[in-house]
Each structure stands twice: as structure tokens, then as C-alpha cells.
Coordinates of C-alpha atoms in Angstrom, one line a residue:
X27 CA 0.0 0.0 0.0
X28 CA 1.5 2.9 -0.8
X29 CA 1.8 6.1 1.9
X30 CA -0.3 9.1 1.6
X31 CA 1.2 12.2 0.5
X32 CA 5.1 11.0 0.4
X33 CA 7.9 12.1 -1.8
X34 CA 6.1 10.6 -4.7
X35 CA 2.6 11.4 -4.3
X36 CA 0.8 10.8 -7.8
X37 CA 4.1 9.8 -9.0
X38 CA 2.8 5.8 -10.1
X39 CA 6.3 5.1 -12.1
X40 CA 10.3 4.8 -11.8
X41 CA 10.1 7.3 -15.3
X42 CA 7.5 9.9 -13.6
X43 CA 9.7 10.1 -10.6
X44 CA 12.6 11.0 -12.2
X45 CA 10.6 13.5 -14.6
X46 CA 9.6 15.3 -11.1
X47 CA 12.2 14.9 -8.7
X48 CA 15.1 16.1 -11.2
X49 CA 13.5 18.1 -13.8
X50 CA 10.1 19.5 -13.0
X51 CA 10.0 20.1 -9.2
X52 CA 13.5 22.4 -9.5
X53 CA 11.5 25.4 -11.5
X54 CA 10.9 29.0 -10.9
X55 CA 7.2 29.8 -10.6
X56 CA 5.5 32.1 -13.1
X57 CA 2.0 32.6 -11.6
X58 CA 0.3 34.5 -14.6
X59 CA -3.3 34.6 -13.4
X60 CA -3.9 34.9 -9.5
X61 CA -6.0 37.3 -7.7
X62 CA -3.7 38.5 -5.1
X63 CA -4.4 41.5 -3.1
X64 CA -1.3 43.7 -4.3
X65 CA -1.3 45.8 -1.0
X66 CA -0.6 43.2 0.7
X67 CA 2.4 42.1 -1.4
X68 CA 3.5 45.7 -1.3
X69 CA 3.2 45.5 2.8
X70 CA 4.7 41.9 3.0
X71 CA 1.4 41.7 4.7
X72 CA 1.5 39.4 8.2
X73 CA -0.9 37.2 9.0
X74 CA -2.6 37.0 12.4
X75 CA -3.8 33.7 12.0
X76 CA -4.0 30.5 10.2
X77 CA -7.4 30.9 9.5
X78 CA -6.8 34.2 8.3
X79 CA -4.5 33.1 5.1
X80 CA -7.0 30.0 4.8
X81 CA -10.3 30.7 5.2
X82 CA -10.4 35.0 4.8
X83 CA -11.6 34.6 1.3
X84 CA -11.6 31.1 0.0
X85 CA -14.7 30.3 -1.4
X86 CA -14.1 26.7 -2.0
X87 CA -13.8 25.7 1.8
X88 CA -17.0 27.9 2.4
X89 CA -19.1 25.4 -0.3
X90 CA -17.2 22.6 1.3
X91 CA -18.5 23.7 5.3
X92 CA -21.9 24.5 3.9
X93 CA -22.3 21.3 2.3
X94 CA -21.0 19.5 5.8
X95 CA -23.8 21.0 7.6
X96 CA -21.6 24.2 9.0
X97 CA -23.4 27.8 9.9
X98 CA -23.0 30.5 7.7
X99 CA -21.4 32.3 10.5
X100 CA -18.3 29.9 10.8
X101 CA -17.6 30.6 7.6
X102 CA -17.9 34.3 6.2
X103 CA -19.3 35.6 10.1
X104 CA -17.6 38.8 11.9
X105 CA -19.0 37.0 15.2
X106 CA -16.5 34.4 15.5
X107 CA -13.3 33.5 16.5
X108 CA -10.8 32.7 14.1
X109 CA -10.4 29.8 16.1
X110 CA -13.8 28.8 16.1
X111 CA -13.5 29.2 12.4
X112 CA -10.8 27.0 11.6
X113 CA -12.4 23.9 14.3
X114 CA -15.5 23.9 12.1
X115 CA -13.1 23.3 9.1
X116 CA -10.8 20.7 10.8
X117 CA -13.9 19.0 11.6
X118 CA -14.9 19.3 7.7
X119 CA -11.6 18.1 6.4
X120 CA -12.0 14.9 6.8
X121 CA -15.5 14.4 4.8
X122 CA -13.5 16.0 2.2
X123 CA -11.9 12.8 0.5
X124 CA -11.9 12.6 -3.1
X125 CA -12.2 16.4 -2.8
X126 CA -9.1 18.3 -4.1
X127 CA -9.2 20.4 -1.3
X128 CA -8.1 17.3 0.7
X129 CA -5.2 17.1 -1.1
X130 CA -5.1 21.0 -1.1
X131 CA -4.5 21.5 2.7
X132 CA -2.6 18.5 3.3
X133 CA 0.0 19.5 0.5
X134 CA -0.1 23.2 1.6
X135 CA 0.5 21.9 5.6
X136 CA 3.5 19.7 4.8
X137 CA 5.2 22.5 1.8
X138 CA 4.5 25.9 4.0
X139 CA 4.5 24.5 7.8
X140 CA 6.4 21.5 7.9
X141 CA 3.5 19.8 9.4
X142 CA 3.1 15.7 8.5
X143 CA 0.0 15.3 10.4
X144 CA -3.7 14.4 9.2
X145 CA -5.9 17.8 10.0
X146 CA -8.7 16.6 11.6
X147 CA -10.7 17.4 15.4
X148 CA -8.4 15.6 17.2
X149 CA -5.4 17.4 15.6
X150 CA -6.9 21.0 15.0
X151 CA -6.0 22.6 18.3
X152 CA -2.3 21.4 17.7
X153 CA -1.8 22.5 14.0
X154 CA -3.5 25.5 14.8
X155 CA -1.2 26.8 17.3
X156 CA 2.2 25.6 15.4
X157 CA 0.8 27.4 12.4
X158 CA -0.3 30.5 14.3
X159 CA 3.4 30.6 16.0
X160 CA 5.2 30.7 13.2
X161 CA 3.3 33.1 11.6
X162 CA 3.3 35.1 14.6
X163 CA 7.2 35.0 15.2
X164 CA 8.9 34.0 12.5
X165 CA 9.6 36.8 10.3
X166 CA 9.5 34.4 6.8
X167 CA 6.0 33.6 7.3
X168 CA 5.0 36.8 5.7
X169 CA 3.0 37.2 2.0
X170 CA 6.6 38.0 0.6
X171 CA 8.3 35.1 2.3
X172 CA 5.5 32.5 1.0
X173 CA 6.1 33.6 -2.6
X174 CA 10.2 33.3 -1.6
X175 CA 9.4 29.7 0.0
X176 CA 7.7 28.6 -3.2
X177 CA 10.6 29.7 -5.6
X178 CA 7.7 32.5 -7.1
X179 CA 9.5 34.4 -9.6
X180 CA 6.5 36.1 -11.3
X181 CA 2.8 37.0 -10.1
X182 CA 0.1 38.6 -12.8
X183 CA -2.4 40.0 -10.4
X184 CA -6.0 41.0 -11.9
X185 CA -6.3 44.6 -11.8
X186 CA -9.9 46.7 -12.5
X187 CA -8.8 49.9 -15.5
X188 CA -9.7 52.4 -12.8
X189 CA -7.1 51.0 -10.6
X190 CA -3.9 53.3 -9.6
X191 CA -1.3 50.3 -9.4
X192 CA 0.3 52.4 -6.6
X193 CA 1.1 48.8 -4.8
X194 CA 2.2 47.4 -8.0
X195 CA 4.6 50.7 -8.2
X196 CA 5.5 50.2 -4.2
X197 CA 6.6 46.8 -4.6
X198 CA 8.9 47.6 -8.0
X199 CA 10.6 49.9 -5.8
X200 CA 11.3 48.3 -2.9
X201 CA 13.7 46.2 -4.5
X202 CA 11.5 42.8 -3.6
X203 CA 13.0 40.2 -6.5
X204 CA 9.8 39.0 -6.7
X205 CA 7.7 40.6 -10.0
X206 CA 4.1 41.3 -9.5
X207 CA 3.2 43.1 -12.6
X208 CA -1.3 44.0 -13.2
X209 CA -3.3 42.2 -15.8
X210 CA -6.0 44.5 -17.2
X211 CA -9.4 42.8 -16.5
X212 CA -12.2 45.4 -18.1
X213 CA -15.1 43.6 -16.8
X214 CA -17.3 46.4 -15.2
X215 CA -16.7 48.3 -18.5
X216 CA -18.3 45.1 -20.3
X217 CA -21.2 44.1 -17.9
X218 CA -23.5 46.9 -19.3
X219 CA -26.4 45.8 -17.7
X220 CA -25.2 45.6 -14.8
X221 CA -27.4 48.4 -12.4
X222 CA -24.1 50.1 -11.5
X223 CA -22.6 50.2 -15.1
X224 CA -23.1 54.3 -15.5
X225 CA -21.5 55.1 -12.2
X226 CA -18.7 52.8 -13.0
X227 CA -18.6 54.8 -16.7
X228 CA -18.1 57.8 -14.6
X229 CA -15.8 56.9 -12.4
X230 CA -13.4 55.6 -15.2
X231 CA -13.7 59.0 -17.2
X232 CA -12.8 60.7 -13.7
X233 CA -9.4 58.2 -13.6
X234 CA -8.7 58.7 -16.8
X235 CA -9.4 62.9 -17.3
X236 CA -12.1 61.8 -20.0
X237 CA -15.5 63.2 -20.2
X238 CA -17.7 60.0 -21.4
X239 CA -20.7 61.0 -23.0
X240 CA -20.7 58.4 -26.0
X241 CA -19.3 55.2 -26.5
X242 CA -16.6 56.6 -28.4
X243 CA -15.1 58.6 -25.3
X244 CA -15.4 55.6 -23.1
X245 CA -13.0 54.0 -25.6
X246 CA -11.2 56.8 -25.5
X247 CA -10.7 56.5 -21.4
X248 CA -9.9 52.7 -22.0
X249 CA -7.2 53.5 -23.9
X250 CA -6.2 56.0 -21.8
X251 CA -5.8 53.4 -19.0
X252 CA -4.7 50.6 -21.2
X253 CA -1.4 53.2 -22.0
X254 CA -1.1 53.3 -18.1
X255 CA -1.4 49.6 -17.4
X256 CA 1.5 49.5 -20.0
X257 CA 3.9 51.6 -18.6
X258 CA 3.7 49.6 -15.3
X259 CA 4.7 46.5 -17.3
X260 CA 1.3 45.3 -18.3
X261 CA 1.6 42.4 -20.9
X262 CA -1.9 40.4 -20.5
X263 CA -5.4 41.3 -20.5
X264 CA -8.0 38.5 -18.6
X265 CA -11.8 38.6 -19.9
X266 CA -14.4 37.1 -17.1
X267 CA -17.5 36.1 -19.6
X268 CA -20.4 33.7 -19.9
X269 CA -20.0 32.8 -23.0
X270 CA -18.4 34.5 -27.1
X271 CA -21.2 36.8 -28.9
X272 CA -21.9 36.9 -32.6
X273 CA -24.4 38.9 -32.8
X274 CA -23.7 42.0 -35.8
X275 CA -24.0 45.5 -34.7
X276 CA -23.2 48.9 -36.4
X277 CA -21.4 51.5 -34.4
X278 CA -25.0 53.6 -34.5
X279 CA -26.3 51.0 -32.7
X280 CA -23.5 50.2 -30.1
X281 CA -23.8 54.4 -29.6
X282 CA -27.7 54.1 -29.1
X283 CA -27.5 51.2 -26.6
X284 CA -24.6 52.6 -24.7
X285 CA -26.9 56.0 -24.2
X286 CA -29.4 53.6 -23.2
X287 CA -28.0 51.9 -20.8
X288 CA -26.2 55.2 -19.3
X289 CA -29.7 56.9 -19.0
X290 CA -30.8 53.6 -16.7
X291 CA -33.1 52.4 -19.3
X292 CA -33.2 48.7 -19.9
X293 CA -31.6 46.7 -22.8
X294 CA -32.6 43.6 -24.2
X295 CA -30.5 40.4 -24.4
X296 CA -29.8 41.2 -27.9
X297 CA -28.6 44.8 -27.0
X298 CA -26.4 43.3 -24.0
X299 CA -25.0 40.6 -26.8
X300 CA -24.3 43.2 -29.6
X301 CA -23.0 45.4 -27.1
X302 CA -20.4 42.9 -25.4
X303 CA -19.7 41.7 -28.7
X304 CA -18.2 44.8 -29.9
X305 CA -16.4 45.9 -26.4
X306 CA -14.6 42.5 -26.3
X307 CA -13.5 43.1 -30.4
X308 CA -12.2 46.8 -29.2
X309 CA -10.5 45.5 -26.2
X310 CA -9.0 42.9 -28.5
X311 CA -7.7 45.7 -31.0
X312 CA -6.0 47.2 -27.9
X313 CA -4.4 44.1 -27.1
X314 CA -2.9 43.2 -30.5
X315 CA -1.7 46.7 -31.1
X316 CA 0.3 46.6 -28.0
X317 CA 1.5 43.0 -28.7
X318 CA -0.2 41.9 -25.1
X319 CA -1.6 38.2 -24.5
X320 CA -5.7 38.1 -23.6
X321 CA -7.0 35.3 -22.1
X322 CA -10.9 34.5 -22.1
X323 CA -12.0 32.8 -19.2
X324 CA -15.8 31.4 -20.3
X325 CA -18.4 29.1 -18.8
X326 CA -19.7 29.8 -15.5
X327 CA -22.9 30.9 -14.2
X328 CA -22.3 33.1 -11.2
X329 CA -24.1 34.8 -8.4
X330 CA -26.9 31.4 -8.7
X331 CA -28.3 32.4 -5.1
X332 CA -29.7 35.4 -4.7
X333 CA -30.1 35.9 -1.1
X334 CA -26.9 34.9 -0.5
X335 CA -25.7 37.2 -3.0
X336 CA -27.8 40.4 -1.3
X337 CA -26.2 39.2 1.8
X338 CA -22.1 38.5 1.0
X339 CA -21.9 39.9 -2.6
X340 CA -20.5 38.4 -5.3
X341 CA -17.3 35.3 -5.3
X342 CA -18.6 33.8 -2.4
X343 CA -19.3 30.3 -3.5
X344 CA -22.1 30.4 -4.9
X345 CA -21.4 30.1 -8.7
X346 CA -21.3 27.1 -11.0
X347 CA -20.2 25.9 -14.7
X348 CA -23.0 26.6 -17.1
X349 CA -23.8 25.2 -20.6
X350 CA -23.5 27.4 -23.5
X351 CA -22.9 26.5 -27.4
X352 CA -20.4 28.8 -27.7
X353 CA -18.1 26.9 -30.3
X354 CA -19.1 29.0 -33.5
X355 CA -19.7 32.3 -32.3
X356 CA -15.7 31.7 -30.7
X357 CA -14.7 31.1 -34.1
X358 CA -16.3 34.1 -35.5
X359 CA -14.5 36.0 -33.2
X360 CA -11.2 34.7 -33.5
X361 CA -11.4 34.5 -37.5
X362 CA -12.5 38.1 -37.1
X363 CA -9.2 39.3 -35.3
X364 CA -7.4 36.9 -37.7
X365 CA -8.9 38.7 -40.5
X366 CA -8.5 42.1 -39.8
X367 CA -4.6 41.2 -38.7
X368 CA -5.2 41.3 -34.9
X369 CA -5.4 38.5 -33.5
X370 CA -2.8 38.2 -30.4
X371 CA -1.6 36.1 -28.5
X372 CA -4.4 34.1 -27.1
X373 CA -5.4 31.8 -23.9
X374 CA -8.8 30.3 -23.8
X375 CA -10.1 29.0 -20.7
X376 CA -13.5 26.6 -20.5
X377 CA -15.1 26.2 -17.1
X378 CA -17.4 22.9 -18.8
X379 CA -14.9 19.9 -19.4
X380 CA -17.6 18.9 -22.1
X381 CA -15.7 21.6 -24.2
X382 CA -12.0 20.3 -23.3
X383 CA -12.1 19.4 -27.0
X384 CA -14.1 22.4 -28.8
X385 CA -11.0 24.5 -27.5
X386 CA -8.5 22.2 -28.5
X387 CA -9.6 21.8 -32.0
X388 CA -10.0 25.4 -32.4
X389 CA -6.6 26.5 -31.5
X390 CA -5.3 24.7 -34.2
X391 CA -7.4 26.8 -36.7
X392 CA -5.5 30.1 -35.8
X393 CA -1.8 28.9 -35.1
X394 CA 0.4 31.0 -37.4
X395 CA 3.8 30.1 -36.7
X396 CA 5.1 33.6 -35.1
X397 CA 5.5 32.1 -32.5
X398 CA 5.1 28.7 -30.6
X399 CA 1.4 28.0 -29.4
X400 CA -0.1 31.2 -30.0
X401 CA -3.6 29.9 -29.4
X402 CA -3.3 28.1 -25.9
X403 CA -5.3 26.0 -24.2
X404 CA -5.8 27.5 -20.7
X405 CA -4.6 24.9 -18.0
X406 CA -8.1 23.4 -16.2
X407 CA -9.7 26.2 -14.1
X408 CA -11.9 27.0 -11.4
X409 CA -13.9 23.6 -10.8
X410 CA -11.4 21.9 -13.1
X411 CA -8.0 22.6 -11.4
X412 CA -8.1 19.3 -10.0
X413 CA -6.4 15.8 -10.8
X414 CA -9.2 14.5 -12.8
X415 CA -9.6 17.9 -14.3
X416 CA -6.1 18.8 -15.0
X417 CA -5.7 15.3 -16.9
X418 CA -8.4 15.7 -19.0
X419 CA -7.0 19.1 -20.0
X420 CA -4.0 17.8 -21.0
X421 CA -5.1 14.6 -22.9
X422 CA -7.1 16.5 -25.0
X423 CA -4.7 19.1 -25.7
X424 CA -2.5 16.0 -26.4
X425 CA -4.0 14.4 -28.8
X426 CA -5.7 17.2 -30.6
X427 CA -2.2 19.7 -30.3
X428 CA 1.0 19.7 -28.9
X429 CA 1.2 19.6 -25.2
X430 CA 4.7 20.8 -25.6
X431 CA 4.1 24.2 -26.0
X432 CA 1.6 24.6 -23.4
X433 CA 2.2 27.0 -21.2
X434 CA 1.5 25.4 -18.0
X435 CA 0.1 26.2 -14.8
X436 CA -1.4 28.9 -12.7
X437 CA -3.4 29.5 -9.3
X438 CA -6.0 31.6 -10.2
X439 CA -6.2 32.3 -6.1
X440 CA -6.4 35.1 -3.4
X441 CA -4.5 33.1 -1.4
X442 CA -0.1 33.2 -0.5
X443 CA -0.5 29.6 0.1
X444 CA -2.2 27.8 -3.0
X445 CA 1.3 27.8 -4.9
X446 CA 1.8 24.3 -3.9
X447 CA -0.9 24.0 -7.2
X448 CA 2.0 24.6 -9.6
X449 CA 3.6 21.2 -7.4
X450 CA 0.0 19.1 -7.6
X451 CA 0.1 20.1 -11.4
X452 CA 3.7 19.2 -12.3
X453 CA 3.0 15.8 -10.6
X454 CA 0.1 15.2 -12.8
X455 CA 1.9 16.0 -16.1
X456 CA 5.1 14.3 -14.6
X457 CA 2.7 11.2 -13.9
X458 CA 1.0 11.4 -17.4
X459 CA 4.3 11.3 -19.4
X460 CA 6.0 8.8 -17.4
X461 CA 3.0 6.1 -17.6
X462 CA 3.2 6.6 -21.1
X463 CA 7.0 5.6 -21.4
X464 CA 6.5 2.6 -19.0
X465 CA 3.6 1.4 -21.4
X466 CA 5.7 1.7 -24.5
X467 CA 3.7 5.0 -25.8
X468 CA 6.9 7.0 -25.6
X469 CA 10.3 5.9 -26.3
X470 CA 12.3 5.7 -23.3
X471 CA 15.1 6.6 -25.2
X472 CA 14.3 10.4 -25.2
X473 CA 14.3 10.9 -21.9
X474 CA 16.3 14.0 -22.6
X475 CA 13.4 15.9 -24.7
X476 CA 10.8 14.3 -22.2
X477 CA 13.0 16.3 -19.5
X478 CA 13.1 19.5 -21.7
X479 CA 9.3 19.0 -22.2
X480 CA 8.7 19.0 -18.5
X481 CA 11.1 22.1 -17.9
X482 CA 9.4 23.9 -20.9
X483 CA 5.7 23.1 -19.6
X484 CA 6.6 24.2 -15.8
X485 CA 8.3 27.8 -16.5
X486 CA 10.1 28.0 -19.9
X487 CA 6.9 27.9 -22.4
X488 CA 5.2 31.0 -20.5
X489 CA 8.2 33.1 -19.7
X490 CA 9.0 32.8 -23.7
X491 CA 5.3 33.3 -24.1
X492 CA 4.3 36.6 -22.5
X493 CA 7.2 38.6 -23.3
X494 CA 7.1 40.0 -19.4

């Protein structure tokens, strides 16, 4: 029987092992989609607590507590202890089997804290306290000394266009070796019928010393801030949408709607859909003419409870993947860009597994040699960045392109201790290409480009890739 969690967790071969151990487990970490809090990065923030780093904002322990039969209050409460917070997860942990997030805290224990031991009641008061000490008193245990610990040499944090990037600009300055350079995520420009749309509209021509009275100056402000983002080393723009749009629209009638919308009247789905259609094909424009990489994260239906939502807000666990046939209005889009000549560099990112495959075919439509894997096959996300999610991400990208030029892995969290992701992801790759060679699928005698491979996957593919 083999022992949880040792050196060679998910390691199943002699050939994986050595993938891991020599090649993969050695690289730097580029981190190109998280959603840190840059202040805290720029404070090397210190945590108070265990339960602080763990629970503060992580949405995937709340579902997890709420499923087990925990009160609201243990989990997002301001009338609890953080004590009292981290029991009623202990005491959830071990219902959590099969669950990533088993694997999650154990991994993140054992990497960050040097602690071996099974979380559960009977041990929560102990790990509780060593964690909480060494937090307390030893001066590595900061936000900066986690992303030391984990060999971080590059963080993308998701920044809104009205933001200032003065912690971006603190942290460049204070020498820290670490980079932690903004990703320009437009959403609230997009979501036009959202109910705060028009103040938001105002409070990006304030930023950006535009007065927006048409569509046309709202562009105009984007751009604005899109130049800023680019001076502070901006390289990569991140979309948050349901799903593509195809629907055609003339710029009359992107100007009407816009006035619509900023005059609270209501727009109809197909207004919403013409409208997004044309701001993500602007936004792309920007993106190709400043030779950044976007990435499209699609797929999920969020905000699914509302009186949870009136009560917390929004990414508090209460979203989920949706089902959308998305596949041709994605192509239209893409062959657009391609088209006009502006297509960039591109990641596409599918919450629903069922379209593993719809992406991976259509990347191969718009490869155009400038450059290795130009349309890329974003690494399993949200719901998927898990071992059964992660490998069926890769197999299809495997068989349907060319794995070798993927670039890799990324934690898509708020939290300074989820890098041991990067880890549970090498393993799985590491574990995919050395069954392969034990079952005669790969010839054992290149172990040399297998070992390149890894290295390339794990950190060289995306620091070629996004030009940082």
C-alpha cells in the first residue's frame, strides 16, 4: 500500500519520478493569473492567523463547510473567532476525501508549515497553534516570504482599469526580487447591464481625465488606461464572460445602446449581446496593437443564489459551470481578429470539461507560426484545477495539439499559500508522461526531450510566451 502524501505522491512510475524529482520540481514559478491583493504584497502583509491566510476569502472551503452541515457564520461571520472558524473546518476536512481540497491543505501543511500530520478534530487545536506561531514569530511567514518559500519568480495579479497600481509601483521599488506586474481585466466596462454600469462609466472617465458621453469617449478612457497599465509593465489582459457573442451590430447602434444603458433604461438580451460583442472586439484591438496576450475565461454561471448574493456579494461560492454552445460564435471572433490582422496572443479558458475538446480543436485553426502555441489551451480552471480535471486538460490538448508548448500552470487564487498548485500540477503531467514511457507509448530513449518537455511546460513555455 502505498503512503499518503510522500515524496512521490501521484508519482505511479520509476520514469515519472525521475521527470519530477530532477526536472520538473526544480522550476521558478510564473504565476500568470492569480487574484492577489497587491497591497498586501506591497506591505509583505502578516498574517494574524492560520485561519486568516485559509479561510479569509476562500470560497471553496465555504461550499465545502456549507455542504457539511456548517453555519453560515463559521464561515464568512464577523462574530466568530478565528479559532472557532478554523475547528468547524478541521472538523470538515475529513469528509473532504476525493475532494481536491483534501489534497489541497494536506500539500499546503506539509510544503508551508512542515507539518506531517492528518488535520482533523483531534489534531486542530495542535496545528492551529504551530501554524499560528510561526506566523506570529517567525519573520518568513509573511506574504513575501510565501512567494520566496515557493521559488515565485513572477505573479500577474487582476487589476480593474480604474485601478492606480500604486502597490504594483511600491513593490517595483522596494527592491522585492519578486515581480508582480497588473493584468488589465475590463469587466465592469463590459457588464453593461449591470445596475451600477453608469456610475462605474463615470468613475473611469474621472481616472482617466475623459468626459464620457458616448461610446466613443469611453473607448477613448480605455485606452487612456490601457497606455497606463503599459507603462507599469502590463503584458496580459484577462476577460471574465459567460460565454463568445456573434451577434452583428453597427457602431450607431453600439452608440444608441450605450446611451441607453447610461440613461438607466433597460436593454434587451440582444442589446447586451451586440454590445459585449463589440467591447470584447475593441478591447481585442488594444491588445494586439500593444503585442499583449488576452486570455478569455468562459463558462460559468455566477451569483446562482440570490439571497446569498444580497447578503455577501458576489465570489462567495455560490457560482457554477454553465452550458453554452459557444463553439461558433468563438470562431467568428477569433477569425475576425485573424482577419482584420489582430489576432494576439491568445489563452482560452472553458469552465465545462464537455468543451475540453471544442477549444483544442479550435486552437489549431488560428496557429500561425510567429511564435510557438499562440492559441493556448488554458490549463483546467476554477472547478477543473483538479487531478481529474487537470488530466483531462491535458489529454485533450494532447492528442488534438501539442502539449509541448503549453504554457503550463497557474493559481487563479487570493490566497499566499495555494502555490503548492503549480507542485500538484507538475506531478500530474510528470505522472502522465512517465506512464506513457513505461507502457511503450513513448520511447524511453528520449528521456532527454521528455526532460526538456517538463522544464518547458513548468516555467520556460510561459516566460517565452508573455514577453514580461
Amino acid at each position: 500500500m502505498k503512503k499518503f502524501m510522500d515524496e512521490n505522491f501521484l508519482l505511479e512510475t520509476k520514469t515519472a519520478q525521475e521527470l519530477y524529482h530532477n526536472y520538473a520540481a526544480k522550476m521558478p514559478i510564473i504565476d500568470y493569473h492569480c487574484h492577489l491583493i497587491p497591497k498586501m504584497v506591497a506591505d509583505d502583509h502578516k498574517f494574524k492567523s492560520i485561519t486568516e491566510i485559509w479561510l479569509g476569502g476562500d470560497h471553496y472551503k465555504w461550499r465545502a463547510m456549507r455542504t457539511n452541515g456548517v453555519d453560515e457564520r463559521y464561515c464568512t461571520g464577523k462574530d466568530t473567532t478565528d479559532w472557532e472558524k478554523f475547528e468547524k473546518w478541521a472538523e470538515t476536512v475529513p469528509y473532504t476525501f476525493r475532494n481536491p481540497l483534501y489534497h489541497w491543505t494536506h500539500l499546503e501543511l506539509k510544503t508551508a508549515f512542515g507539518i506531517n500530520k492528518l488535520l482533523k478534530p483531534e489534531t486542530a487545536k495542535e496545528i492551529f497553534d504551530e501554524c499560528n506561531d510561526k506566523l506570529l514569530n517567525d519573520p518568513n511567514y509573511t506574504a513575501r516570504g510565501f512567494m520566496r518559500r515557493y521559488n515565485v519568480e513572477c505573479v500577474c495579479t487582476t487589476d480593474d482599469p480604474v485601478d492606480d497600481l500604486r502597490y504594483h509601483k511600491q513593490t517595483a521599488e522596494s527592491g522585492f526580487e519578486v515581480k508582480m506586474i497588473p493584468a488589465w481585466r475590463p469587466d465592469k466596462a463590459m457588464n453593461i447591464e449591470k445596475p451600477e454600469f453608469p456610475a462605474y462609466v463615470n468613475q473611469l472617465g474621472e481616472v482617466a481625465g475623459v468626459t464620457i458621453t458616448t461610446f466613443k469617449d469611453m473607448l477613448d478612457a480605455l485606452k487612456k488606461r490601457h497606455d497606463f497599465f503599459h507603462s507599469m509593465g502590463c503584458r496580459l489582459s484577462d476577460h471574465g464572460i459567460e460565454e463568445f457573442y456573434d451577434e452583428p451590430y453597427t457602431d450607431a447602434e453600439i452608440e444608441t445602446i450605450f446611451a441607453k444603458a447610461m440613461s438607466g433604461k433597460e436593454l434587451s438580451v440582444y442589446e447586451q449581446r451586440q454590445y459585449k460583442h463589440c467591447f470584447l472586439f475593441k478591447m481585442a484591438e488594444m491588445d494586439a496593437e500593444a503585442d499583449w496576450t488576452q486570455q478569455f475565461h468562459y463558462g460559468a454561471i455566477r451569483d446562482n443564489n440570490d439571497l446569498m448574493y444580497k447578503q455577501l456579494g458576489p465570489d462567495t461560492g455560490f457560482d457554477s459551470i454553465g452550458e453554452f454552445t459557444t463553439a461558433r460564435a468563438m470562431s467568428k471572433f477569433l477569425n475576425r481578429l485573424n482577419a482584420e490582422g489582430k489576432l494576439t496572443r491568445t489563452i482560452l479558458y472553458t469552465l465545462n470539461p464537455c468543451a475540453n475538446e471544442v477549444i483544442a480543436t479550435m486552437l489549431g485553426n488560428f496557429q500561425d507560426g510567429s511564435c510557438p502555441g499562440k492559441i493556448q489551451f488554458g490549463s483546467g480552471w476554477w472547478f477543473n484545477d483538479q487531478l481529474d480535471g487537470m488530466t483531462r486538460q491535458m489529454n485533450a490538448l494532447s492528442v488534438l495539439g501539442l502539449l509541448s508548448r503549453f504554457v503550463g500552470m497557474l493559481t487563479d487564487s487570493r490566497s499566499f499559500l495555494s502555490y503548492p498548485r503549480h507542485e500538484y500540477f507538475r506531478r500530474l503531467l510528470c505522472n502522465l508522461l512517465g506512464n506513457d514511457v513505461e507502457n511503450g507509448l513513448i520511447p524511453d530513449t528520449e528521456m532527454d526531450q521528455l526532460a526538456k518537455m517538463v522544464q518547458d511546460i513548468s516555467y520556460n513555455n510561459a516566460k517565452n510566451y508573455f514577453k514580461f
